[in-house]
mmCIF file of N, CA and C in Angstrom:
data_model
loop_
_atom_site.group_PDB
_atom_site.id
_atom_site.type_symbol
_atom_site.label_atom_id
_atom_site.label_comp_id
_atom_site.label_asym_id
_atom_site.label_seq_id
_atom_site.Cartn_x
_atom_site.Cartn_y
_atom_site.Cartn_z
ATOM 1 N N MET Q 798 -73.755 125.361 210.131
ATOM 2 C CA MET Q 798 -73.873 124.120 210.787
ATOM 3 C C MET Q 798 -75.191 124.085 211.555
ATOM 4 N N LEU Q 799 -75.895 123.089 211.267
ATOM 5 C CA LEU Q 799 -77.193 122.898 211.908
ATOM 6 C C LEU Q 799 -77.046 121.978 213.107
ATOM 7 N N LEU Q 800 -77.573 122.438 214.178
ATOM 8 C CA LEU Q 800 -77.561 121.609 215.385
ATOM 9 C C LEU Q 800 -78.979 121.113 215.642
ATOM 10 N N ASN Q 801 -79.053 119.896 215.870
ATOM 11 C CA ASN Q 801 -80.367 119.340 216.213
ATOM 12 C C ASN Q 801 -80.595 119.533 217.711
ATOM 13 N N ASN Q 802 -81.444 120.444 217.986
ATOM 14 C CA ASN Q 802 -81.784 120.670 219.387
ATOM 15 C C ASN Q 802 -82.978 119.787 219.740
ATOM 16 N N ILE Q 803 -82.692 118.831 220.498
ATOM 17 C CA ILE Q 803 -83.763 117.946 220.957
ATOM 18 C C ILE Q 803 -84.220 118.458 222.312
ATOM 19 N N ALA Q 804 -85.491 118.649 222.377
ATOM 20 C CA ALA Q 804 -86.034 119.156 223.632
ATOM 21 C C ALA Q 804 -85.845 118.100 224.726
ATOM 22 N N PRO Q 805 -85.425 118.534 225.887
ATOM 23 C CA PRO Q 805 -85.237 117.547 226.972
ATOM 24 C C PRO Q 805 -86.573 116.917 227.358
ATOM 25 N N ARG Q 806 -86.506 115.651 227.621
ATOM 26 C CA ARG Q 806 -87.729 114.927 227.999
ATOM 27 C C ARG Q 806 -88.145 115.309 229.417
ATOM 28 N N LYS Q 807 -89.431 115.403 229.574
ATOM 29 C CA LYS Q 807 -89.939 115.646 230.912
ATOM 30 C C LYS Q 807 -89.980 114.300 231.629
ATOM 31 N N LYS Q 808 -89.514 114.319 232.858
ATOM 32 C CA LYS Q 808 -89.564 113.082 233.625
ATOM 33 C C LYS Q 808 -90.982 112.919 234.161
ATOM 34 N N THR Q 809 -91.554 111.758 233.889
ATOM 35 C CA THR Q 809 -92.907 111.483 234.370
ATOM 36 C C THR Q 809 -92.833 110.688 235.673
ATOM 37 N N ILE Q 810 -93.759 110.960 236.484
ATOM 38 C CA ILE Q 810 -93.826 110.248 237.757
ATOM 39 C C ILE Q 810 -94.793 109.081 237.579
ATOM 40 N N SER Q 811 -94.329 107.920 237.883
ATOM 41 C CA SER Q 811 -95.175 106.736 237.766
ATOM 42 C C SER Q 811 -96.003 106.593 239.048
ATOM 43 N N ILE Q 812 -97.305 106.436 238.876
ATOM 44 C CA ILE Q 812 -98.151 106.295 240.060
ATOM 45 C C ILE Q 812 -98.439 104.833 240.400
ATOM 46 N N THR Q 813 -97.841 103.928 239.669
ATOM 47 C CA THR Q 813 -98.066 102.504 239.935
ATOM 48 C C THR Q 813 -97.661 102.116 241.352
ATOM 49 N N PRO Q 814 -96.499 102.522 241.851
ATOM 50 C CA PRO Q 814 -96.172 102.170 243.239
ATOM 51 C C PRO Q 814 -97.142 102.788 244.249
ATOM 52 N N LEU Q 815 -97.623 103.989 243.954
ATOM 53 C CA LEU Q 815 -98.575 104.635 244.844
ATOM 54 C C LEU Q 815 -99.879 103.844 244.907
ATOM 55 N N ILE Q 816 -100.340 103.373 243.764
ATOM 56 C CA ILE Q 816 -101.560 102.569 243.729
ATOM 57 C C ILE Q 816 -101.359 101.278 244.514
ATOM 58 N N ASP Q 817 -100.196 100.667 244.373
ATOM 59 C CA ASP Q 817 -99.910 99.447 245.133
ATOM 60 C C ASP Q 817 -99.984 99.695 246.634
ATOM 61 N N VAL Q 818 -99.411 100.789 247.086
ATOM 62 C CA VAL Q 818 -99.426 101.116 248.517
ATOM 63 C C VAL Q 818 -100.855 101.369 248.987
ATOM 64 N N VAL Q 819 -101.636 102.064 248.183
ATOM 65 C CA VAL Q 819 -103.026 102.347 248.555
ATOM 66 C C VAL Q 819 -103.818 101.046 248.678
ATOM 67 N N PHE Q 820 -103.638 100.118 247.755
ATOM 68 C CA PHE Q 820 -104.350 98.845 247.839
ATOM 69 C C PHE Q 820 -103.893 98.018 249.042
ATOM 70 N N ILE Q 821 -102.611 98.059 249.358
ATOM 71 C CA ILE Q 821 -102.123 97.338 250.536
ATOM 72 C C ILE Q 821 -102.729 97.929 251.804
ATOM 73 N N LEU Q 822 -102.788 99.251 251.890
ATOM 74 C CA LEU Q 822 -103.417 99.888 253.057
ATOM 75 C C LEU Q 822 -104.902 99.568 253.128
ATOM 76 N N LEU Q 823 -105.574 99.598 251.988
ATOM 77 C CA LEU Q 823 -106.994 99.260 251.950
ATOM 78 C C LEU Q 823 -107.222 97.839 252.438
ATOM 79 N N LEU Q 824 -106.417 96.921 251.954
ATOM 80 C CA LEU Q 824 -106.532 95.528 252.385
ATOM 81 C C LEU Q 824 -106.262 95.390 253.884
ATOM 82 N N PHE Q 825 -105.264 96.073 254.385
ATOM 83 C CA PHE Q 825 -104.950 96.019 255.815
ATOM 84 C C PHE Q 825 -106.121 96.497 256.655
ATOM 85 N N PHE Q 826 -106.698 97.646 256.302
ATOM 86 C CA PHE Q 826 -107.795 98.191 257.092
ATOM 87 C C PHE Q 826 -109.063 97.353 256.972
ATOM 88 N N MET Q 827 -109.294 96.751 255.814
ATOM 89 C CA MET Q 827 -110.460 95.886 255.664
ATOM 90 C C MET Q 827 -110.340 94.639 256.528
ATOM 91 N N LEU Q 828 -109.152 94.066 256.579
ATOM 92 C CA LEU Q 828 -108.966 92.845 257.360
ATOM 93 C C LEU Q 828 -108.896 93.100 258.861
ATOM 94 N N SER Q 829 -108.498 94.287 259.253
ATOM 95 C CA SER Q 829 -108.347 94.557 260.679
ATOM 96 C C SER Q 829 -109.563 95.220 261.308
ATOM 97 N N SER Q 830 -110.552 95.600 260.533
ATOM 98 C CA SER Q 830 -111.726 96.242 261.102
ATOM 99 C C SER Q 830 -112.905 95.279 261.145
ATOM 100 N N THR Q 831 -113.884 95.625 261.960
ATOM 101 C CA THR Q 831 -115.082 94.811 262.124
ATOM 102 C C THR Q 831 -116.262 95.570 261.540
ATOM 103 N N PHE Q 832 -116.994 94.923 260.645
ATOM 104 C CA PHE Q 832 -118.113 95.581 259.988
ATOM 105 C C PHE Q 832 -119.455 95.269 260.638
ATOM 106 N N SER Q 833 -119.524 94.198 261.385
ATOM 107 C CA SER Q 833 -120.783 93.865 262.035
ATOM 108 C C SER Q 833 -120.517 93.520 263.490
ATOM 109 N N GLN Q 834 -121.491 93.821 264.307
ATOM 110 C CA GLN Q 834 -121.344 93.516 265.719
ATOM 111 C C GLN Q 834 -121.722 92.070 265.950
ATOM 112 N N LYS Q 835 -120.952 91.422 266.746
ATOM 113 C CA LYS Q 835 -121.235 90.033 267.069
ATOM 114 C C LYS Q 835 -122.295 89.979 268.162
ATOM 115 N N LYS Q 836 -123.207 89.063 268.029
ATOM 116 C CA LYS Q 836 -124.228 88.862 269.040
ATOM 117 C C LYS Q 836 -124.026 87.488 269.655
ATOM 118 N N GLN Q 837 -124.288 87.404 270.907
ATOM 119 C CA GLN Q 837 -124.168 86.122 271.584
ATOM 120 C C GLN Q 837 -125.556 85.669 271.991
ATOM 121 N N LEU Q 838 -125.888 84.453 271.628
ATOM 122 C CA LEU Q 838 -127.176 83.886 271.969
ATOM 123 C C LEU Q 838 -126.983 82.825 273.043
ATOM 124 N N GLU Q 839 -127.819 82.880 274.053
ATOM 125 C CA GLU Q 839 -127.774 81.848 275.075
ATOM 126 C C GLU Q 839 -128.654 80.701 274.617
ATOM 127 N N ILE Q 840 -128.065 79.524 274.510
ATOM 128 C CA ILE Q 840 -128.780 78.363 273.997
ATOM 129 C C ILE Q 840 -128.765 77.275 275.055
ATOM 130 N N LYS Q 841 -129.925 76.714 275.308
ATOM 131 C CA LYS Q 841 -130.038 75.608 276.244
ATOM 132 C C LYS Q 841 -130.351 74.354 275.452
ATOM 133 N N HIS Q 842 -129.727 73.269 275.800
ATOM 134 C CA HIS Q 842 -129.997 72.002 275.130
ATOM 135 C C HIS Q 842 -131.174 71.345 275.826
ATOM 136 N N ALA Q 843 -132.113 70.827 275.059
ATOM 137 C CA ALA Q 843 -133.290 70.186 275.638
ATOM 138 C C ALA Q 843 -132.884 68.953 276.426
ATOM 139 N N THR Q 844 -133.485 68.836 277.592
ATOM 140 C CA THR Q 844 -133.215 67.664 278.420
ATOM 141 C C THR Q 844 -134.311 66.651 278.214
ATOM 142 N N SER Q 845 -134.057 65.459 278.618
ATOM 143 C CA SER Q 845 -135.039 64.415 278.357
ATOM 144 C C SER Q 845 -135.819 64.056 279.610
ATOM 145 N N GLY Q 846 -137.025 63.592 279.401
ATOM 146 C CA GLY Q 846 -137.850 62.932 280.391
ATOM 147 C C GLY Q 846 -138.155 63.668 281.669
ATOM 148 N N ALA Q 847 -137.821 63.048 282.791
ATOM 149 C CA ALA Q 847 -138.299 63.473 284.100
ATOM 150 C C ALA Q 847 -137.730 64.805 284.555
ATOM 151 N N SER Q 848 -136.590 65.174 284.103
ATOM 152 C CA SER Q 848 -135.993 66.416 284.572
ATOM 153 C C SER Q 848 -136.616 67.648 283.921
ATOM 154 N N GLN Q 849 -137.405 67.456 282.901
ATOM 155 C CA GLN Q 849 -138.032 68.587 282.222
ATOM 156 C C GLN Q 849 -139.276 69.016 282.995
ATOM 157 N N VAL Q 850 -139.550 70.295 282.987
ATOM 158 C CA VAL Q 850 -140.681 70.851 283.707
ATOM 159 C C VAL Q 850 -141.975 70.313 283.104
ATOM 160 N N GLU Q 851 -143.007 70.255 283.927
ATOM 161 C CA GLU Q 851 -144.293 69.701 283.497
ATOM 162 C C GLU Q 851 -145.036 70.592 282.503
ATOM 163 N N ALA Q 852 -144.540 71.776 282.231
ATOM 164 C CA ALA Q 852 -145.217 72.675 281.300
ATOM 165 C C ALA Q 852 -145.238 72.069 279.901
ATOM 166 N N GLU Q 853 -146.244 72.455 279.136
ATOM 167 C CA GLU Q 853 -146.370 71.954 277.777
ATOM 168 C C GLU Q 853 -145.283 72.560 276.906
ATOM 169 N N VAL Q 854 -144.651 71.714 276.130
ATOM 170 C CA VAL Q 854 -143.570 72.153 275.267
ATOM 171 C C VAL Q 854 -144.079 72.218 273.830
ATOM 172 N N VAL Q 855 -143.893 73.373 273.198
ATOM 173 C CA VAL Q 855 -144.271 73.542 271.805
ATOM 174 C C VAL Q 855 -143.041 73.220 270.968
ATOM 175 N N ARG Q 856 -143.183 72.263 270.064
ATOM 176 C CA ARG Q 856 -142.043 71.837 269.247
ATOM 177 C C ARG Q 856 -142.113 72.526 267.890
ATOM 178 N N ILE Q 857 -141.034 73.235 267.559
ATOM 179 C CA ILE Q 857 -140.914 73.910 266.274
ATOM 180 C C ILE Q 857 -139.862 73.164 265.463
ATOM 181 N N VAL Q 858 -140.242 72.710 264.267
ATOM 182 C CA VAL Q 858 -139.325 71.978 263.391
ATOM 183 C C VAL Q 858 -139.069 72.833 262.162
ATOM 184 N N LEU Q 859 -137.811 73.204 261.980
ATOM 185 C CA LEU Q 859 -137.420 74.009 260.826
ATOM 186 C C LEU Q 859 -137.076 73.079 259.675
ATOM 187 N N GLN Q 860 -137.708 73.321 258.539
ATOM 188 C CA GLN Q 860 -137.476 72.520 257.347
ATOM 189 C C GLN Q 860 -136.770 73.386 256.299
ATOM 190 N N PRO Q 861 -136.234 72.757 255.252
ATOM 191 C CA PRO Q 861 -135.586 73.555 254.198
ATOM 192 C C PRO Q 861 -136.533 74.589 253.583
ATOM 193 N N LYS Q 862 -135.970 75.604 252.989
ATOM 194 C CA LYS Q 862 -136.685 76.683 252.302
ATOM 195 C C LYS Q 862 -137.499 77.556 253.248
ATOM 196 N N GLY Q 863 -137.136 77.578 254.548
ATOM 197 C CA GLY Q 863 -137.776 78.489 255.488
ATOM 198 C C GLY Q 863 -139.165 78.092 255.927
ATOM 199 N N ILE Q 864 -139.515 76.836 255.790
ATOM 200 C CA ILE Q 864 -140.823 76.362 256.241
ATOM 201 C C ILE Q 864 -140.671 75.839 257.663
ATOM 202 N N VAL Q 865 -141.621 76.216 258.527
ATOM 203 C CA VAL Q 865 -141.592 75.803 259.926
ATOM 204 C C VAL Q 865 -142.863 75.028 260.215
ATOM 205 N N GLU Q 866 -142.709 73.900 260.883
ATOM 206 C CA GLU Q 866 -143.873 73.105 261.268
ATOM 207 C C GLU Q 866 -144.044 73.200 262.779
ATOM 208 N N VAL Q 867 -145.246 73.636 263.196
ATOM 209 C CA VAL Q 867 -145.562 73.771 264.614
ATOM 210 C C VAL Q 867 -146.881 73.048 264.862
ATOM 211 N N ASP Q 868 -146.829 71.971 265.637
ATOM 212 C CA ASP Q 868 -148.029 71.184 265.964
ATOM 213 C C ASP Q 868 -148.838 70.811 264.721
ATOM 214 N N GLY Q 869 -148.173 70.390 263.674
ATOM 215 C CA GLY Q 869 -148.839 69.942 262.460
ATOM 216 C C GLY Q 869 -149.164 71.046 261.471
ATOM 217 N N ALA Q 870 -149.128 72.305 261.883
ATOM 218 C CA ALA Q 870 -149.402 73.423 260.976
ATOM 219 C C ALA Q 870 -148.080 73.928 260.403
ATOM 220 N N GLN Q 871 -148.116 74.360 259.157
ATOM 221 C CA GLN Q 871 -146.905 74.851 258.515
ATOM 222 C C GLN Q 871 -146.976 76.362 258.340
ATOM 223 N N TYR Q 872 -145.843 77.004 258.605
ATOM 224 C CA TYR Q 872 -145.711 78.450 258.477
ATOM 225 C C TYR Q 872 -144.449 78.736 257.684
ATOM 226 N N ILE Q 873 -144.358 79.938 257.154
ATOM 227 C CA ILE Q 873 -143.135 80.391 256.490
ATOM 228 C C ILE Q 873 -142.487 81.420 257.410
ATOM 229 N N VAL Q 874 -141.202 81.234 257.652
ATOM 230 C CA VAL Q 874 -140.479 82.117 258.560
ATOM 231 C C VAL Q 874 -140.532 83.548 258.035
ATOM 232 N N GLY Q 875 -140.908 84.475 258.911
ATOM 233 C CA GLY Q 875 -140.946 85.885 258.553
ATOM 234 C C GLY Q 875 -142.312 86.386 258.143
ATOM 235 N N GLU Q 876 -143.237 85.472 257.826
ATOM 236 C CA GLU Q 876 -144.577 85.923 257.457
ATOM 237 C C GLU Q 876 -145.348 86.339 258.713
ATOM 238 N N GLN Q 877 -146.386 87.124 258.512
ATOM 239 C CA GLN Q 877 -147.158 87.678 259.614
ATOM 240 C C GLN Q 877 -147.777 86.583 260.483
ATOM 241 N N SER Q 878 -148.256 85.509 259.882
ATOM 242 C CA SER Q 878 -148.882 84.443 260.671
ATOM 243 C C SER Q 878 -147.874 83.787 261.611
ATOM 244 N N PHE Q 879 -146.628 83.642 261.175
ATOM 245 C CA PHE Q 879 -145.606 83.051 262.036
ATOM 246 C C PHE Q 879 -145.222 84.007 263.161
ATOM 247 N N ILE Q 880 -145.158 85.292 262.858
ATOM 248 C CA ILE Q 880 -144.849 86.287 263.893
ATOM 249 C C ILE Q 880 -145.962 86.329 264.935
ATOM 250 N N GLN Q 881 -147.217 86.200 264.482
ATOM 251 C CA GLN Q 881 -148.337 86.144 265.425
ATOM 252 C C GLN Q 881 -148.246 84.897 266.302
ATOM 253 N N LEU Q 882 -147.820 83.777 265.725
ATOM 254 C CA LEU Q 882 -147.638 82.558 266.507
ATOM 255 C C LEU Q 882 -146.581 82.767 267.585
ATOM 256 N N LEU Q 883 -145.462 83.398 267.220
ATOM 257 C CA LEU Q 883 -144.416 83.674 268.213
ATOM 258 C C LEU Q 883 -144.943 84.575 269.324
ATOM 259 N N ASN Q 884 -145.724 85.589 268.962
ATOM 260 C CA ASN Q 884 -146.301 86.475 269.975
ATOM 261 C C ASN Q 884 -147.256 85.724 270.892
ATOM 262 N N THR Q 885 -148.018 84.787 270.343
ATOM 263 C CA THR Q 885 -148.912 83.962 271.154
ATOM 264 C C THR Q 885 -148.114 83.096 272.118
ATOM 265 N N LEU Q 886 -147.011 82.532 271.645
ATOM 266 C CA LEU Q 886 -146.160 81.726 272.524
ATOM 267 C C LEU Q 886 -145.572 82.568 273.645
ATOM 268 N N VAL Q 887 -145.255 83.819 273.362
ATOM 269 C CA VAL Q 887 -144.732 84.719 274.399
ATOM 270 C C VAL Q 887 -145.812 85.010 275.431
ATOM 271 N N GLU Q 888 -147.032 85.295 274.957
ATOM 272 C CA GLU Q 888 -148.139 85.600 275.870
ATOM 273 C C GLU Q 888 -148.447 84.422 276.782
ATOM 274 N N ASN Q 889 -148.358 83.199 276.258
ATOM 275 C CA ASN Q 889 -148.646 81.998 277.049
ATOM 276 C C ASN Q 889 -147.453 81.538 277.875
ATOM 277 N N ASP Q 890 -146.320 82.215 277.745
ATOM 278 C CA ASP Q 890 -145.069 81.839 278.410
ATOM 279 C C ASP Q 890 -144.754 80.368 278.158
ATOM 280 N N SER Q 891 -144.854 79.978 276.899
ATOM 281 C CA SER Q 891 -144.654 78.586 276.507
ATOM 282 C C SER Q 891 -143.177 78.223 276.460
ATOM 283 N N HIS Q 892 -142.914 76.959 276.725
ATOM 284 C CA HIS Q 892 -141.580 76.401 276.529
ATOM 285 C C HIS Q 892 -141.502 75.961 275.071
ATOM 286 N N VAL Q 893 -140.438 76.345 274.393
ATOM 287 C CA VAL Q 893 -140.301 76.056 272.971
ATOM 288 C C VAL Q 893 -139.081 75.178 272.765
ATOM 289 N N SER Q 894 -139.282 74.102 272.003
ATOM 290 C CA SER Q 894 -138.183 73.218 271.630
ATOM 291 C C SER Q 894 -137.992 73.343 270.125
ATOM 292 N N LEU Q 895 -136.800 73.738 269.726
ATOM 293 C CA LEU Q 895 -136.496 73.971 268.319
ATOM 294 C C LEU Q 895 -135.614 72.847 267.801
ATOM 295 N N SER Q 896 -136.005 72.281 266.678
ATOM 296 C CA SER Q 896 -135.169 71.285 266.016
ATOM 297 C C SER Q 896 -135.189 71.564 264.517
ATOM 298 N N ALA Q 897 -134.213 71.019 263.827
ATOM 299 C CA ALA Q 897 -134.098 71.270 262.392
ATOM 300 C C ALA Q 897 -134.148 69.952 261.639
ATOM 301 N N GLY Q 898 -134.775 69.987 260.490
ATOM 302 C CA GLY Q 898 -134.824 68.812 259.634
ATOM 303 C C GLY Q 898 -133.518 68.638 258.882
ATOM 304 N N ALA Q 899 -133.472 67.617 258.072
ATOM 305 C CA ALA Q 899 -132.274 67.346 257.277
ATOM 306 C C ALA Q 899 -132.084 68.449 256.234
ATOM 307 N N ASN Q 900 -130.838 68.729 255.907
ATOM 308 C CA ASN Q 900 -130.449 69.699 254.876
ATOM 309 C C ASN Q 900 -130.886 71.128 255.176
ATOM 310 N N VAL Q 901 -130.977 71.488 256.456
ATOM 311 C CA VAL Q 901 -131.309 72.855 256.824
ATOM 312 C C VAL Q 901 -130.012 73.607 257.086
ATOM 313 N N ASN Q 902 -129.898 74.771 256.491
ATOM 314 C CA ASN Q 902 -128.719 75.614 256.644
ATOM 315 C C ASN Q 902 -128.643 76.112 258.086
ATOM 316 N N ILE Q 903 -127.452 76.057 258.692
ATOM 317 C CA ILE Q 903 -127.285 76.489 260.082
ATOM 318 C C ILE Q 903 -127.606 77.967 260.243
ATOM 319 N N GLN Q 904 -127.396 78.755 259.194
ATOM 320 C CA GLN Q 904 -127.723 80.179 259.268
ATOM 321 C C GLN Q 904 -129.213 80.385 259.479
ATOM 322 N N LYS Q 905 -130.039 79.549 258.852
ATOM 323 C CA LYS Q 905 -131.492 79.647 259.032
ATOM 324 C C LYS Q 905 -131.884 79.315 260.469
ATOM 325 N N VAL Q 906 -131.184 78.342 261.073
ATOM 326 C CA VAL Q 906 -131.468 77.990 262.468
ATOM 327 C C VAL Q 906 -131.134 79.171 263.374
ATOM 328 N N ILE Q 907 -129.981 79.791 263.151
ATOM 329 C CA ILE Q 907 -129.576 80.945 263.957
ATOM 330 C C ILE Q 907 -130.554 82.099 263.780
ATOM 331 N N GLU Q 908 -131.009 82.331 262.548
ATOM 332 C CA GLU Q 908 -131.983 83.396 262.307
ATOM 333 C C GLU Q 908 -133.290 83.120 263.047
ATOM 334 N N LEU Q 909 -133.724 81.861 263.082
ATOM 335 C CA LEU Q 909 -134.954 81.510 263.792
ATOM 336 C C LEU Q 909 -134.776 81.687 265.298
ATOM 337 N N ILE Q 910 -133.618 81.317 265.825
ATOM 338 C CA ILE Q 910 -133.348 81.517 267.251
ATOM 339 C C ILE Q 910 -133.368 83.009 267.572
ATOM 340 N N ASP Q 911 -132.722 83.795 266.740
ATOM 341 C CA ASP Q 911 -132.678 85.240 266.951
ATOM 342 C C ASP Q 911 -134.077 85.841 266.871
ATOM 343 N N MET Q 912 -134.874 85.400 265.902
ATOM 344 C CA MET Q 912 -136.240 85.894 265.758
ATOM 345 C C MET Q 912 -137.076 85.544 266.991
ATOM 346 N N SER Q 913 -136.864 84.350 267.535
ATOM 347 C CA SER Q 913 -137.596 83.927 268.726
ATOM 348 C C SER Q 913 -137.229 84.796 269.922
ATOM 349 N N TYR Q 914 -135.948 85.066 270.099
ATOM 350 C CA TYR Q 914 -135.525 85.915 271.213
ATOM 351 C C TYR Q 914 -136.028 87.343 271.049
ATOM 352 N N GLN Q 915 -136.041 87.839 269.820
ATOM 353 C CA GLN Q 915 -136.553 89.194 269.590
ATOM 354 C C GLN Q 915 -138.047 89.272 269.879
ATOM 355 N N ALA Q 916 -138.770 88.181 269.649
ATOM 356 C CA ALA Q 916 -140.200 88.158 269.940
ATOM 357 C C ALA Q 916 -140.446 88.127 271.445
ATOM 358 N N GLY Q 917 -139.461 87.664 272.205
ATOM 359 C CA GLY Q 917 -139.603 87.628 273.663
ATOM 360 C C GLY Q 917 -139.659 86.240 274.252
ATOM 361 N N ILE Q 918 -139.416 85.211 273.467
ATOM 362 C CA ILE Q 918 -139.426 83.842 273.985
ATOM 363 C C ILE Q 918 -138.171 83.649 274.833
ATOM 364 N N THR Q 919 -138.382 83.255 276.091
ATOM 365 C CA THR Q 919 -137.247 83.071 276.998
ATOM 366 C C THR Q 919 -136.961 81.601 277.260
ATOM 367 N N GLN Q 920 -137.926 80.742 277.063
ATOM 368 C CA GLN Q 920 -137.767 79.309 277.312
ATOM 369 C C GLN Q 920 -137.564 78.587 275.978
ATOM 370 N N LEU Q 921 -136.361 78.716 275.403
ATOM 371 C CA LEU Q 921 -136.068 78.126 274.106
ATOM 372 C C LEU Q 921 -134.974 77.085 274.267
ATOM 373 N N ASN Q 922 -135.256 75.873 273.839
ATOM 374 C CA ASN Q 922 -134.291 74.781 273.894
ATOM 375 C C ASN Q 922 -134.059 74.233 272.502
ATOM 376 N N LEU Q 923 -132.867 73.705 272.295
ATOM 377 C CA LEU Q 923 -132.558 73.022 271.047
ATOM 378 C C LEU Q 923 -132.649 71.531 271.284
ATOM 379 N N SER Q 924 -133.254 70.836 270.341
ATOM 380 C CA SER Q 924 -133.328 69.383 270.444
ATOM 381 C C SER Q 924 -132.703 68.780 269.194
ATOM 382 N N GLU Q 925 -132.589 67.482 269.194
ATOM 383 C CA GLU Q 925 -131.944 66.784 268.081
ATOM 384 C C GLU Q 925 -132.702 67.010 266.782
ATOM 385 N N SER Q 926 -131.954 66.947 265.697
ATOM 386 C CA SER Q 926 -132.592 67.113 264.395
ATOM 387 C C SER Q 926 -133.471 65.909 264.096
ATOM 388 N N VAL Q 927 -134.444 66.125 263.256
ATOM 389 C CA VAL Q 927 -135.413 65.087 262.937
ATOM 390 C C VAL Q 927 -135.370 64.787 261.454
ATOM 391 N N GLU Q 928 -135.680 63.586 261.097
ATOM 392 C CA GLU Q 928 -135.809 63.187 259.693
ATOM 393 C C GLU Q 928 -137.262 63.279 259.309
ATOM 394 N N LEU Q 929 -137.569 64.050 258.268
ATOM 395 C CA LEU Q 929 -138.953 64.184 257.797
ATOM 396 C C LEU Q 929 -139.112 63.567 256.437
#
């Protein structure tokens, strides 16, 4: 009499639930942690007319594509000539009024404000946007 001896099957461990738990933990830690430090910028709104100091105000107008117009001259944000202009404004302790043209991304405005503060400009005001 022949007996068919079937070898017992090895029980396999499924790692699918383990992978699910790992992804849930990964998602939890990603959502609960902070990857960048928040910075707070002090912003002053430009005032009108008589209450403003008699000092000369340099008006910077941010246009789309990172172009900045200052007293009729155009600069590109981040280029050396614009950084030199910011340094000159710091040396002269100039009052700066920043405004943005139509269709300018708010992130670009924040980057320009941050760049101005890093250059050392302390008298920075925001004014109404302009149509160009």
